[in-house]
Amino acid sequence: DAKTTQPNSMESNEEEPVHLPCNHSTISGTDYIHWYRQLPSQGPEYVIHGLTSNVNNRMASLAIAEDRKSSTLILHRATLRDAAVYYCILRDDSGNTGKLIFGQGTTLQVKP
Amino acid sequence: GAVVSQHPSRVICKSGTSVKIECRSLDFQATTMFWYRQFPKKSLMLMATSNEGSKATYEQGVEKDKFLINHASLTLSTLTVTSAHPEDSSFYICSAKRTRSYNEQFFGPGTRLTVL
């Protein structure tokens, strides 16, 4: 599985936008970019995923670089409840195994 | 969204005993479920892929005789930690993927196992 690189931690102020970067320079053509987040003492939850085009949903936006070697998860207005570990994961959906290999993720702190 | 439950949420057991953890998809069918473990301040580590009606596929370094997985129905997978030892103490998390869907996975709330 291709690796991703994320900053260990980031800080944000409440109600401000947050841009969480992810580098995946060895991404292959069939790898989808998935983002999950994990709140303290809970299981992870799905945030968003994409292949080539930018994606938006009710939780966040995903901006994917044209060469696909990096992506950015955007939280438009951070709230205290967004404090979590955010994982950027590449998944080869062509293989149909569906398994997710988690890296270290980015711990996001949101300050009131 | 789809709901995955785990039972128990927390268990404390004596060294040498076996512990069974259940993972259920409550409102969808899941041909495939996954089991992870997570140590404090660490990321999730995939242990095995559980397929309904067939043997589980274990990741490298995970002892299949130690961590028994059974996926007897489309809504239930169980993980049994056999002859548990203190080093098996961890947070165990399952996830489920909808049948015929390769997108999001739904994670359970986790089970915290403490072996004394």
Short mmCIF file of C-alpha atoms in Angstrom, two decimals:
data_model
loop_
_atom_site.label_atom_id
_atom_site.label_comp_id
_atom_site.label_asym_id
_atom_site.label_seq_id
_atom_site.Cartn_x
_atom_site.Cartn_y
_atom_site.Cartn_z
CA ASP A 1 0.00 0.00 0.00
CA ALA A 2 1.26 3.46 -0.87
CA LYS A 3 2.31 5.60 2.06
CA THR A 4 0.97 8.93 3.17
CA THR A 5 2.75 11.63 5.14
CA GLN A 6 0.90 13.99 7.45
CA PRO A 7 2.02 16.52 10.06
CA ASN A 8 1.87 15.07 13.56
CA SER A 9 -0.26 17.88 14.92
CA MET A 10 -2.01 21.10 14.03
CA GLU A 11 -3.86 23.79 15.91
CA SER A 12 -6.82 25.83 14.89
CA ASN A 13 -9.08 28.43 16.40
CA GLU A 14 -12.77 27.75 16.71
CA GLU A 15 -14.89 28.90 13.76
CA GLU A 16 -11.87 29.32 11.50
CA PRO A 17 -11.11 27.14 8.47
CA VAL A 18 -8.60 24.32 8.82
CA HIS A 19 -6.49 22.88 6.04
CA LEU A 20 -5.03 19.46 6.80
CA PRO A 21 -2.35 18.43 4.30
CA CYS A 22 -1.40 14.95 3.15
CA ASN A 23 1.45 13.94 0.86
CA HIS A 24 1.22 10.73 -1.14
CA SER A 25 3.91 10.96 -3.78
CA THR A 26 3.83 7.23 -4.60
CA ILE A 27 0.09 7.11 -5.26
CA SER A 28 -0.95 4.79 -8.07
CA GLY A 29 -3.64 5.36 -10.64
CA THR A 30 -6.16 3.12 -8.89
CA ASP A 31 -5.65 4.50 -5.38
CA TYR A 32 -8.51 6.43 -3.87
CA ILE A 33 -7.73 9.04 -1.18
CA HIS A 34 -9.78 8.42 1.95
CA TRP A 35 -10.01 10.53 5.09
CA TYR A 36 -11.20 9.25 8.41
CA ARG A 37 -11.11 10.87 11.82
CA GLN A 38 -11.03 9.44 15.30
CA LEU A 39 -12.38 11.28 18.32
CA PRO A 40 -10.90 10.35 21.70
CA SER A 41 -11.86 6.85 22.89
CA GLN A 42 -14.04 6.19 19.85
CA GLY A 43 -13.78 4.25 16.63
CA PRO A 44 -12.85 6.17 13.49
CA GLU A 45 -15.52 7.74 11.33
CA TYR A 46 -15.54 8.33 7.61
CA VAL A 47 -15.03 11.90 6.49
CA ILE A 48 -14.62 11.97 2.74
CA HIS A 49 -12.92 10.28 -0.19
CA GLY A 50 -11.96 11.09 -3.77
CA LEU A 51 -9.98 9.97 -6.78
CA THR A 52 -9.09 12.95 -8.97
CA SER A 53 -11.66 15.72 -8.65
CA ASN A 54 -12.25 17.88 -5.62
CA VAL A 55 -15.09 16.61 -3.44
CA ASN A 56 -17.47 18.29 -1.03
CA ASN A 57 -19.83 16.85 1.53
CA ARG A 58 -21.58 18.06 4.65
CA MET A 59 -18.52 17.43 6.80
CA ALA A 60 -15.63 18.70 4.73
CA SER A 61 -14.05 19.36 1.36
CA LEU A 62 -11.22 17.43 -0.24
CA ALA A 63 -8.87 19.24 -2.58
CA ILE A 64 -6.70 16.93 -4.68
CA ALA A 65 -3.62 18.21 -6.50
CA GLU A 66 -3.58 17.85 -10.24
CA ASP A 67 -0.72 15.32 -10.11
CA ARG A 68 -2.50 13.54 -7.21
CA LYS A 69 0.67 13.50 -5.15
CA SER A 70 -0.92 15.52 -2.39
CA SER A 71 -4.33 16.41 -1.04
CA THR A 72 -5.85 18.71 1.56
CA LEU A 73 -8.80 18.12 3.82
CA ILE A 74 -10.64 21.35 4.48
CA LEU A 75 -12.89 21.93 7.46
CA HIS A 76 -14.65 25.17 6.65
CA ARG A 77 -15.43 26.24 10.21
CA ALA A 78 -13.74 24.28 12.94
CA THR A 79 -15.71 23.53 16.07
CA LEU A 80 -14.51 22.09 19.35
CA ARG A 81 -16.08 18.79 18.31
CA ASP A 82 -13.71 18.61 15.35
CA ALA A 83 -10.76 18.01 17.68
CA ALA A 84 -9.62 14.55 16.63
CA VAL A 85 -6.92 12.56 14.88
CA TYR A 86 -7.35 12.83 11.12
CA TYR A 87 -6.08 9.99 8.96
CA CYS A 88 -5.34 10.25 5.25
CA ILE A 89 -5.35 6.78 3.71
CA LEU A 90 -4.82 5.47 0.20
CA ARG A 91 -6.91 2.53 -0.80
CA ASP A 92 -6.64 0.53 -3.98
CA ASP A 93 -10.29 -0.06 -4.74
CA SER A 94 -9.48 -2.13 -7.80
CA GLY A 95 -8.38 -4.98 -5.57
CA ASN A 96 -11.73 -5.03 -3.84
CA THR A 97 -10.26 -6.01 -0.47
CA GLY A 98 -11.46 -2.75 1.01
CA LYS A 99 -8.92 -2.81 3.79
CA LEU A 100 -7.61 0.42 5.22
CA ILE A 101 -4.03 0.80 6.42
CA PHE A 102 -3.80 3.65 8.92
CA GLY A 103 -0.75 5.89 9.25
CA GLN A 104 0.00 8.11 12.22
CA GLY A 105 -2.47 10.82 11.30
CA THR A 106 -2.66 14.47 12.32
CA THR A 107 -3.90 15.40 15.77
CA LEU A 108 -6.02 18.51 15.41
CA GLN A 109 -6.49 20.75 18.42
CA VAL A 110 -9.22 23.37 18.26
CA LYS A 111 -8.91 26.31 20.61
CA PRO A 112 -11.98 28.23 21.77
CA GLY B 1 -25.43 6.48 8.54
CA ALA B 2 -24.92 2.80 9.11
CA VAL B 3 -24.32 1.60 12.66
CA VAL B 4 -21.80 -0.91 13.91
CA SER B 5 -21.88 -2.04 17.52
CA GLN B 6 -19.35 -3.86 19.64
CA HIS B 7 -19.89 -5.84 22.79
CA PRO B 8 -18.62 -5.56 25.40
CA SER B 9 -17.37 -1.99 25.42
CA ARG B 10 -14.97 -2.75 28.22
CA VAL B 11 -13.70 -6.00 29.71
CA ILE B 12 -11.23 -6.89 32.41
CA CYS B 13 -10.04 -10.46 32.66
CA LYS B 14 -7.40 -12.55 34.37
CA SER B 15 -4.31 -13.71 32.58
CA GLY B 16 -4.85 -17.07 30.87
CA THR B 17 -8.55 -16.66 30.21
CA SER B 18 -10.19 -16.19 26.82
CA VAL B 19 -12.28 -13.20 25.87
CA LYS B 20 -14.81 -12.94 23.05
CA ILE B 21 -15.64 -9.60 21.42
CA GLU B 22 -18.65 -9.25 19.15
CA CYS B 23 -19.01 -6.89 16.21
CA ARG B 24 -22.45 -6.38 14.69
CA SER B 25 -23.68 -4.37 11.74
CA LEU B 26 -27.09 -3.24 12.95
CA ASP B 27 -28.83 -1.99 9.83
CA PHE B 28 -26.90 -3.39 6.89
CA GLN B 29 -25.31 -6.58 5.66
CA ALA B 30 -21.55 -6.82 5.76
CA THR B 31 -19.81 -9.52 3.78
CA THR B 32 -16.50 -8.20 5.06
CA MET B 33 -15.52 -6.97 8.48
CA PHE B 34 -12.12 -5.89 9.72
CA TRP B 35 -10.46 -6.12 13.12
CA TYR B 36 -7.95 -3.57 14.39
CA ARG B 37 -6.09 -3.05 17.61
CA GLN B 38 -4.85 0.25 18.94
CA PHE B 39 -2.37 0.93 21.71
CA PRO B 40 -2.49 4.22 23.65
CA LYS B 41 -1.40 7.23 21.61
CA LYS B 42 -0.82 5.00 18.59
CA SER B 43 -2.55 4.47 15.31
CA LEU B 44 -4.85 1.59 14.41
CA MET B 45 -3.17 -1.62 13.31
CA LEU B 46 -5.12 -3.92 11.02
CA MET B 47 -5.17 -7.44 12.44
CA ALA B 48 -7.35 -9.37 10.04
CA THR B 49 -10.04 -9.30 7.40
CA SER B 50 -13.11 -11.31 8.26
CA ASN B 51 -15.19 -12.72 5.42
CA GLU B 52 -18.63 -14.19 5.98
CA GLY B 53 -18.62 -17.94 5.56
CA SER B 54 -14.89 -18.33 5.06
CA LYS B 55 -11.62 -18.19 6.98
CA ALA B 56 -10.26 -14.86 8.03
CA THR B 57 -7.19 -13.39 6.38
CA TYR B 58 -4.61 -12.32 8.94
CA GLU B 59 -2.03 -9.60 8.53
CA GLN B 60 1.62 -10.48 8.80
CA GLY B 61 2.73 -10.98 12.38
CA VAL B 62 -0.75 -11.60 13.80
CA GLU B 63 -1.13 -15.05 15.38
CA LYS B 64 -4.28 -16.67 14.05
CA ASP B 65 -4.37 -19.23 16.87
CA LYS B 66 -4.20 -16.42 19.38
CA PHE B 67 -6.85 -14.21 17.80
CA LEU B 68 -9.67 -16.43 16.58
CA ILE B 69 -12.10 -14.79 14.19
CA ASN B 70 -15.50 -16.15 13.24
CA HIS B 71 -17.84 -14.46 10.76
CA ALA B 72 -20.87 -16.73 10.82
CA SER B 73 -23.47 -14.33 9.47
CA LEU B 74 -23.73 -11.19 7.38
CA THR B 75 -24.17 -9.09 10.49
CA LEU B 76 -21.88 -10.65 13.07
CA SER B 77 -18.15 -11.22 13.43
CA THR B 78 -16.44 -12.28 16.64
CA LEU B 79 -12.86 -11.96 17.80
CA THR B 80 -11.72 -14.29 20.57
CA VAL B 81 -8.48 -13.49 22.33
CA THR B 82 -7.33 -16.87 23.61
CA SER B 83 -5.22 -17.31 26.72
CA ALA B 84 -4.99 -13.57 27.17
CA HIS B 85 -1.88 -12.01 28.69
CA PRO B 86 -1.24 -8.46 29.89
CA GLU B 87 0.47 -7.57 26.60
CA ASP B 88 -2.87 -8.25 24.85
CA SER B 89 -4.41 -5.33 26.71
CA SER B 90 -5.48 -2.91 24.03
CA PHE B 91 -8.36 -1.14 22.34
CA TYR B 92 -9.92 -3.50 19.78
CA ILE B 93 -11.98 -1.93 17.01
CA CYS B 94 -13.99 -3.56 14.26
CA SER B 95 -15.28 -2.10 11.03
CA ALA B 96 -17.75 -3.30 8.44
CA LYS B 97 -18.12 -2.68 4.77
CA ARG B 98 -21.49 -2.89 3.06
CA THR B 99 -21.83 -5.79 0.69
CA ARG B 100 -21.06 -4.60 -2.85
CA SER B 101 -19.70 -1.28 -1.64
CA TYR B 102 -16.06 -0.35 -1.74
CA ASN B 103 -16.32 3.10 -0.29
CA GLU B 104 -16.77 4.00 3.32
CA GLN B 105 -16.29 1.64 6.17
CA PHE B 106 -18.29 1.91 9.35
CA PHE B 107 -16.41 1.49 12.58
CA GLY B 108 -17.60 0.19 15.90
CA PRO B 109 -17.04 2.14 19.11
CA GLY B 110 -14.24 -0.16 20.22
CA THR B 111 -13.68 -2.60 23.10
CA ARG B 112 -11.12 -1.85 25.75
CA LEU B 113 -9.52 -5.06 27.00
CA THR B 114 -7.49 -5.08 30.18
CA VAL B 115 -5.73 -8.30 31.13
CA LEU B 116 -4.57 -8.48 34.74
#
